Amino acid sequence: MRRGGSALIALDWPDRVAYVMASTGNALTYRELDEASNQLAHWFRKVGLERGDHIALLLENHERFFVVAWAAQRSGLYWTTLSTRLTAGEAAYIIADCKARVFVTSAQQERVAKELNDLTSGVEHKLTVDANIDGYQPLANVIQDLPVTPIADECEGSDMLYSSGTTGRPKGILVPLRPPDDREPAPIARMVKTLYGFDENTVYLSPAPLYHAAPLRFSMATHQVGGTVVVLDRFDPLGALAAIEEHRVTHSQWVPTMFVRMLKLTPGERTKYDLSSHRLALHAAAPCPAEVKEQMIEWWGPILHEYYGGTEANGFVYCNSEEWLAHRGTVGRLLVGTIHICDENGKELPTGESGTIWFEGTPSFEYHGDTTQTAASRHPSGNGWSTLGDIGHVDEDGFLYLTDRRAFTIVAGGVNIYPREAEDILILHPSVADVAVFGVPNEDLGEEVKAVVQPVDISLAGDALADELMTFCRERLSHVKCPRSIDFRPELPRDANGKLYKRPLRDEYWAGRATRIGR
């Protein structure tokens, strides 16, 4: 394996498939991936990009996704992946905030890409990985005459992915780049080898969008150890099971809503495919209902491995099936460092009591350009502990249990949705006096978006206004972030100081649940 910073693309087996697109069978070998990403790395240097500069990608699960990602990674760049569900305005904000000098997209994103032409004046170069788009250069054209060998100053870059906080504005999660002369395997590559047994014989199924942190990082780690990644265009239950059989998948990663959909298959559909190669199934991103997890372990055997953490990577909590069965409902134990459970004032609570989860002795991070949010993620004592803002408790054996999500973040099918964005849109409608948006139970997705609206005139409340408001929101915000249903109240519980008390509203919809996050 050649190590040039974090190039770490396994070249001991140049003719081995690095990744394959399940829908088409199109694949790239390690040699092809290495050469194409080297060419793009040369182009980055040609146009003046240096270590620490930023690029942004708006790509579906495209067969050239990893070419772009690895080119940035081996050039020492920060690279930001954007959800394909974003509107042009939402994407433009992130592109500007991360100060992307290069923006890469595809023909499938043409509508948004064209809108971004007028919204991204700070971007110096725009590329498309396939068909022509006005204002964009085809990737094949810019790299065709460039060397397939590594750039002279190859060094490790990093993703800079975006999360969102209580303000609803996305914020970039910035981690320091490793030293240019560091030739050791990246931490995630070491982890997947030691904890999950990834190696050159691994076939890793990625059924989720690659712009999300976990699919992206685990796929790149698979390349670092020499395995093969099988990429689904999009998840569907039978397609995922068929891919396991066809490609002899050994490792996979899921979100709980995928388990729910697979469990709804008929007995004949469930047993249609040979899953005997499948020896480890990771899941994360959202809490998994205990009943669902029990059924999955019964079906697949004790191969389920759960972890809890954030894109911030400031803590990694893990458990295997045996540990989970002995501590039903846990998300696991912290592997490195210490968990502290504290009250709202930062005072540590006794074992078993719920409070904010703080991590000690774990990797640091900051929110790009946002010192306020960075400071808010640190313990008030100044001891260096950091938090994602989630609520939970730890048992006598050190196993963590989640009991709530931070700031009423909605988790629908493993995707974080931030209510403030929809609230800020709906409050602009002339018929709305006040609005609260939060998550309510959904058997398939875990949660779905609900809005409760105080109309200017309560006599207007009804299906017609609800439809009008949902259309109003969807015209201005990606559909996944908009309410799927709207209820009306003559008045919302807002204090004189302006604070909206959403918890009483939300609790009405979650009555009878053991927790408020679908477990």
XYZ file of C-alpha atoms in Angstrom:
519
model
C 0.000 0.000 0.000
C 1.425 3.392 -0.913
C 1.031 6.003 1.795
C 1.218 9.582 0.636
C -0.454 11.517 3.391
C -3.966 10.170 3.371
C -3.910 9.025 -0.227
C -3.889 5.582 1.312
C -5.549 4.138 -1.756
C -4.628 0.469 -1.635
C -2.365 -0.263 -4.598
C -1.096 -3.645 -3.456
C -3.998 -4.985 -5.537
C -4.287 -2.531 -8.476
C -6.754 -4.677 -10.418
C -9.091 -5.231 -7.485
C -12.420 -3.389 -7.670
C -12.364 -0.326 -5.413
C -16.094 0.276 -5.835
C -19.014 -0.852 -7.935
C -22.363 0.806 -8.624
C -24.974 -1.839 -7.830
C -27.576 -0.541 -10.301
C -25.330 -0.521 -13.378
C -22.413 -2.765 -12.504
C -20.031 0.060 -13.462
C -16.869 -0.259 -11.404
C -13.443 1.284 -10.917
C -10.368 -0.676 -9.951
C -7.851 0.716 -7.504
C -5.524 1.556 -10.388
C -8.285 3.479 -12.190
C -9.352 5.297 -9.033
C -5.748 6.168 -8.218
C -4.986 7.503 -11.686
C -8.187 9.525 -12.102
C -7.923 11.106 -8.643
C -4.252 11.898 -9.278
C -5.208 13.731 -12.464
C -7.782 15.818 -10.638
C -5.302 16.507 -7.838
C -2.904 17.887 -10.469
C -5.712 20.097 -11.774
C -6.393 21.428 -8.277
C -2.757 22.502 -8.056
C -2.848 23.867 -11.617
C -5.686 26.252 -10.737
C -3.955 27.370 -7.575
C -5.543 25.312 -4.790
C -3.227 24.700 -1.860
C -3.323 22.685 1.346
C -6.211 23.907 3.517
C -8.298 25.348 0.663
C -11.922 24.272 0.259
C -14.083 22.672 -2.417
C -17.752 21.648 -2.378
C -19.605 18.727 -3.998
C -23.284 18.448 -4.882
C -23.471 14.849 -6.091
C -25.862 11.956 -5.846
C -24.361 8.465 -5.439
C -22.459 8.939 -8.682
C -19.769 6.670 -10.083
C -17.300 9.605 -10.092
C -18.040 10.619 -6.492
C -14.973 8.874 -5.063
C -12.709 10.245 -7.804
C -13.483 13.782 -6.643
C -13.363 12.897 -2.958
C -10.007 11.150 -3.192
C -8.524 13.905 -5.339
C -9.390 16.448 -2.645
C -8.300 14.153 0.159
C -4.852 13.516 -1.333
C -4.390 17.229 -2.145
C -4.702 18.383 1.467
C -8.011 20.133 0.802
C -11.118 20.496 2.902
C -14.092 19.137 0.991
C -17.753 19.648 1.797
C -20.500 17.356 0.519
C -23.972 18.853 0.065
C -27.288 17.069 0.324
C -29.019 16.720 -3.024
C -32.246 17.656 -1.260
C -31.128 21.222 -0.637
C -32.614 24.142 -2.507
C -30.265 26.378 -4.467
C -30.418 28.994 -1.721
C -29.555 26.470 0.981
C -26.681 25.076 -1.057
C -25.382 28.560 -1.872
C -25.196 29.429 1.819
C -22.970 26.424 2.561
C -20.803 26.943 -0.522
C -20.184 30.544 0.525
C -19.707 29.715 4.201
C -17.046 27.082 3.534
C -15.362 29.440 1.053
C -15.299 26.822 -1.671
C -13.000 27.771 -4.534
C -14.205 24.835 -6.666
C -17.729 23.453 -6.932
C -18.454 20.025 -8.454
C -21.862 18.690 -9.496
C -23.587 16.386 -11.996
C -26.208 16.392 -14.733
C -28.780 14.989 -12.326
C -28.410 18.197 -10.274
C -28.670 20.454 -13.332
C -31.693 22.463 -12.169
C -30.081 23.510 -8.899
C -26.669 23.840 -10.559
C -28.002 26.391 -13.021
C -29.633 28.392 -10.225
C -26.324 28.353 -8.373
C -24.606 30.124 -11.268
C -26.056 33.424 -10.035
C -25.661 32.615 -6.323
C -22.028 31.540 -6.079
C -19.925 34.451 -7.246
C -17.108 33.462 -4.900
C -16.539 30.124 -6.625
C -13.621 30.283 -9.065
C -14.208 27.032 -10.948
C -17.289 24.870 -11.526
C -17.107 21.298 -12.765
C -19.626 18.699 -13.847
C -18.683 15.034 -13.617
C -20.732 14.006 -16.656
C -22.898 15.854 -19.188
C -22.438 19.528 -20.042
C -24.168 22.185 -17.928
C -24.054 25.865 -18.837
C -21.396 27.572 -16.757
C -19.619 24.311 -15.823
C -16.532 22.596 -17.241
C -16.709 18.830 -17.822
C -14.379 16.967 -15.469
C -13.087 14.732 -18.259
C -11.964 17.765 -20.276
C -9.946 19.437 -17.510
C -8.028 16.326 -16.475
C -7.516 14.494 -19.764
C -3.907 15.607 -20.386
C -2.723 15.669 -16.768
C -0.363 13.115 -15.162
C -1.739 9.966 -13.553
C 1.078 9.977 -11.006
C 0.764 11.656 -7.564
C 1.314 15.382 -7.087
C 4.699 16.236 -5.585
C 3.279 17.640 -2.337
C 0.615 14.990 -1.713
C -0.785 15.334 1.799
C -3.910 14.491 3.749
C -7.057 16.575 3.500
C -10.322 16.226 5.382
C -14.036 16.395 4.876
C -15.726 19.433 6.417
C -19.336 18.419 6.732
C -22.197 20.609 7.879
C -24.488 20.168 10.821
C -27.051 22.575 12.193
C -27.658 23.947 15.653
C -30.420 25.669 17.530
C -30.311 28.646 15.165
C -31.197 26.403 12.223
C -28.241 27.753 10.226
C -25.935 24.956 9.034
C -22.435 25.063 10.496
C -19.282 23.449 9.214
C -17.456 21.008 11.474
C -13.788 21.814 11.160
C -11.052 19.461 12.326
C -7.331 20.255 12.081
C -5.493 18.744 9.146
C -2.886 16.152 10.022
C 0.773 17.173 9.504
C 1.841 16.949 5.846
C 4.554 14.421 6.660
C 2.238 12.083 8.592
C 2.336 8.712 6.840
C 0.380 6.696 9.388
C -3.040 5.273 8.466
C -5.918 7.599 9.260
C -7.662 6.964 12.618
C -10.854 5.704 10.981
C -8.874 3.185 8.927
C -7.272 1.858 12.094
C -10.675 1.692 13.786
C -12.479 -0.257 11.067
C -9.659 -2.785 11.002
C -9.417 -3.366 14.742
C -13.079 -2.992 15.762
C -14.971 -4.324 12.751
C -12.447 -6.543 10.997
C -12.278 -4.600 7.722
C -9.456 -5.786 5.448
C -8.623 -6.347 1.791
C -11.307 -9.042 1.599
C -14.089 -6.780 2.873
C -17.048 -6.053 0.619
C -18.849 -3.086 2.173
C -22.425 -2.250 1.172
C -23.331 1.440 1.368
C -27.097 1.841 0.817
C -27.331 5.486 1.977
C -26.389 8.794 0.304
C -22.632 9.280 0.243
C -22.966 12.936 1.203
C -23.761 11.815 4.770
C -20.879 11.435 7.221
C -21.089 7.727 8.033
C -21.500 6.305 4.497
C -18.816 8.653 3.244
C -16.232 8.016 5.946
C -16.717 4.251 6.144
C -16.516 3.927 2.348
C -13.269 5.919 2.256
C -11.911 3.796 5.118
C -12.747 0.659 3.127
C -10.534 2.001 0.337
C -7.742 2.642 2.804
C -7.642 -1.044 3.795
C -8.100 -2.407 0.270
C -11.716 -3.596 0.355
C -14.516 -3.121 -2.171
C -17.437 -0.708 -1.735
C -20.816 -1.591 -3.232
C -22.879 1.570 -3.730
C -26.665 1.613 -4.064
C -28.143 4.546 -5.979
C -30.860 4.647 -3.348
C -32.142 2.264 -0.747
C -34.909 -0.198 -1.419
C -35.382 -3.323 0.707
C -35.218 -5.991 -1.993
C -32.450 -4.216 -3.868
C -30.303 -4.129 -0.760
C -30.809 -7.828 -0.061
C -30.128 -8.668 -3.708
C -26.876 -6.678 -3.560
C -25.717 -8.664 -0.524
C -26.204 -11.895 -2.458
C -24.831 -10.713 -5.813
C -21.673 -9.083 -4.469
C -21.115 -11.414 -1.513
C -21.237 -8.478 0.871
C -19.410 -9.016 4.167
C -20.018 -5.663 5.918
C -22.844 -3.139 5.663
C -24.225 -0.003 7.291
C -27.849 1.036 7.847
C -30.200 3.412 9.583
C -33.138 2.023 11.576
C -35.796 3.047 9.066
C -34.135 0.681 6.583
C -34.555 -2.145 9.090
C -38.238 -1.241 9.459
C -38.803 -1.398 5.718
C -36.970 -4.695 5.364
C -38.942 -6.215 8.223
C -42.163 -5.358 6.367
C -41.182 -7.665 3.501
C -43.111 -10.914 3.231
C -41.476 -14.072 4.629
C -40.853 -15.229 1.062
C -39.134 -11.989 0.133
C -36.967 -12.074 3.252
C -35.677 -15.565 2.484
C -35.320 -15.049 -1.264
C -31.641 -14.080 -1.157
C -28.523 -15.797 0.143
C -27.127 -13.637 2.968
C -24.538 -16.141 4.187
C -21.573 -13.885 3.296
C -22.913 -11.102 5.516
C -21.065 -11.104 8.817
C -21.346 -7.545 10.217
C -24.146 -4.963 9.993
C -23.482 -1.510 11.423
C -26.253 0.872 12.307
C -26.317 4.441 13.584
C -27.674 7.928 12.758
C -30.925 7.471 14.690
C -32.087 5.438 17.678
C -33.326 2.003 16.712
C -36.598 0.861 18.307
C -35.855 -2.057 20.601
C -38.460 -4.285 18.966
C -37.011 -3.617 15.534
C -33.492 -4.413 16.673
C -34.608 -7.628 18.344
C -36.306 -8.753 15.132
C -33.241 -7.912 13.065
C -30.968 -9.915 15.386
C -33.416 -12.821 15.188
C -33.369 -12.618 11.365
C -29.686 -11.878 10.664
C -28.164 -13.294 13.825
C -26.005 -11.407 16.359
C -24.121 -9.483 13.664
C -25.614 -6.054 14.454
C -23.158 -3.464 15.766
C -24.463 -0.087 16.906
C -22.609 3.148 17.459
C -23.558 6.621 18.587
C -21.709 9.820 17.802
C -21.955 12.948 15.720
C -20.406 14.354 12.601
C -18.226 16.270 15.071
C -16.504 12.936 15.888
C -15.915 14.057 19.471
C -17.033 10.748 20.932
C -17.618 7.195 19.750
C -20.023 4.983 21.708
C -20.311 1.364 20.606
C -21.931 -1.978 21.378
C -22.238 -5.343 19.656
C -25.342 -7.539 19.642
C -24.407 -9.496 22.749
C -23.826 -6.314 24.752
C -27.081 -4.818 23.506
C -29.091 -7.931 24.414
C -27.631 -7.736 27.922
C -28.363 -3.973 28.134
C -31.526 -3.614 26.056
C -31.919 -0.136 24.660
C -28.317 0.982 25.084
C -26.267 2.624 22.347
C -23.093 1.253 23.921
C -20.037 2.352 25.861
C -17.564 5.106 25.020
C -14.459 3.480 23.532
C -11.986 6.283 24.236
C -12.306 8.876 26.983
C -15.004 9.357 29.607
C -18.723 10.183 29.526
C -20.113 12.657 32.028
C -23.832 13.286 32.540
C -24.522 16.802 33.786
C -27.502 18.952 34.653
C -28.331 22.187 32.864
C -25.784 24.041 35.014
C -22.973 21.636 34.197
C -23.033 19.800 37.526
C -22.336 16.078 37.246
C -25.302 13.817 38.022
C -25.366 10.437 39.767
C -25.336 7.202 37.776
C -28.737 6.484 36.235
C -29.964 10.093 36.121
C -30.552 11.755 32.747
C -28.822 14.929 31.664
C -26.629 16.411 28.956
C -23.983 14.022 27.642
C -20.428 15.381 27.824
C -17.278 13.755 26.427
C -13.865 14.035 28.088
C -10.553 13.021 26.517
C -11.929 12.725 22.984
C -10.966 14.493 19.708
C -11.551 18.217 19.506
C -13.421 20.149 16.826
C -14.732 23.621 16.121
C -17.612 25.061 14.155
C -16.207 26.868 11.149
C -16.468 30.622 11.596
C -18.808 30.303 14.582
C -17.068 30.898 17.883
C -20.416 31.224 19.680
C -21.596 27.733 18.723
C -18.129 26.305 19.350
C -18.151 27.792 22.862
C -21.675 26.464 23.449
C -20.431 22.936 22.775
C -17.859 23.190 25.582
C -18.507 22.559 29.276
C -18.963 25.818 31.243
C -16.147 24.894 33.642
C -13.578 25.259 30.888
C -12.340 21.704 31.439
C -12.383 20.903 27.721
C -15.385 18.542 27.761
C -17.573 18.780 24.656
C -21.179 17.899 23.898
C -23.548 17.324 21.012
C -26.343 18.576 23.248
C -28.044 15.186 23.495
C -29.670 13.928 26.672
C -29.073 10.508 28.209
C -27.990 8.455 31.191
C -25.341 5.858 31.958
C -25.949 2.629 33.873
C -23.728 0.974 36.465
C -21.799 -0.872 33.749
C -21.023 2.310 31.810
C -23.559 1.775 29.024
C -25.170 4.910 27.611
C -28.913 5.295 26.932
C -30.376 8.223 24.963
C -33.580 9.806 26.206
C -33.964 12.910 24.026
C -32.476 14.724 21.074
C -30.830 18.095 21.204
C -32.935 21.180 20.694
C -35.842 19.132 19.325
C -33.873 18.101 16.257
C -36.094 15.858 14.133
C -34.486 12.593 12.999
C -36.442 11.192 10.026
C -34.983 8.060 8.465
C -31.536 8.885 9.820
C -31.599 12.461 8.453
C -31.403 15.396 10.885
C -34.044 18.064 10.271
C -33.916 21.380 12.080
C -37.352 22.914 12.839
C -36.270 26.551 12.865
C -35.794 26.562 9.100
C -39.449 25.661 8.460
C -40.622 27.990 11.243
C -38.772 30.901 9.673
C -40.549 30.236 6.362
C -44.060 29.656 7.693
C -44.081 32.726 9.922
C -43.774 34.834 6.742
C -47.154 33.676 5.473
C -49.767 36.401 5.949
C -52.238 34.027 7.603
C -49.765 32.838 10.295
C -49.483 34.567 13.656
C -47.227 32.016 15.298
C -45.853 28.548 14.541
C -44.061 25.639 16.200
C -42.382 22.827 14.256
C -41.242 19.577 15.844
C -41.062 15.826 15.291
C -43.928 13.405 15.874
C -43.918 9.588 15.682
C -43.708 7.868 12.314
C -43.533 4.067 12.251
C -41.398 3.984 9.111
C -39.113 7.005 9.527
C -38.943 7.195 13.311
C -40.131 10.798 13.215
C -41.849 13.108 10.777
C -42.189 16.882 10.664
C -45.294 18.400 12.266
C -46.287 22.063 12.412
C -48.739 23.578 14.861
C -49.921 26.961 13.661
C -51.679 29.844 15.360
C -53.588 31.549 12.534
C -54.153 35.259 12.407
C -57.858 34.373 12.331
C -58.791 30.988 13.849
C -61.770 30.794 11.511
C -59.266 30.237 8.698
C -58.054 26.965 10.248
C -58.742 23.898 8.143
C -57.509 21.667 5.339
C -57.384 24.444 2.763
C -55.044 26.588 4.850
C -52.933 23.554 5.799
C -52.453 22.689 2.110
C -51.632 26.296 1.305
C -49.023 26.486 4.056
C -47.357 23.215 3.069
C -47.133 24.413 -0.545
C -45.782 27.760 0.663
C -43.050 25.991 2.635
C -42.115 23.523 -0.112
C -41.631 26.341 -2.600
C -38.947 27.812 -0.332
C -37.357 24.861 1.424
C -36.410 21.302 0.507
C -39.450 19.059 0.956
C -37.823 16.793 3.529
C -37.618 19.745 5.940
C -41.264 20.788 5.494
C -44.261 19.636 7.567
C -46.084 16.543 6.430
C -49.118 17.705 8.398
C -50.336 20.861 10.126
C -52.590 21.311 13.133
C -54.084 24.581 14.369
C -54.397 26.189 17.793
C -55.947 29.513 18.796
C -52.775 30.323 20.758
C -49.328 28.789 21.214
C -47.575 28.581 24.599
C -45.239 31.528 24.161
C -43.982 33.364 27.243
C -43.999 37.139 27.531
C -40.208 37.104 27.069
C -40.722 35.613 23.610
C -39.704 32.036 24.423
C -41.842 29.398 22.747
C -42.435 26.324 24.914
C -42.560 23.541 22.355
C -42.093 20.709 24.817
C -45.748 20.645 26.036
C -46.965 20.661 22.441
C -44.592 17.904 21.394
C -45.284 15.769 24.440
C -48.956 15.517 23.464
C -47.977 13.639 20.308
C -45.491 11.393 22.115
C -47.786 10.416 25.017
C -47.357 6.786 26.004
C -43.842 6.488 24.562
C -41.003 5.446 26.865
C -38.777 8.103 25.314
C -39.213 10.962 22.877
C -37.006 9.609 20.092
C -38.822 6.557 18.851
C -37.107 3.860 20.922
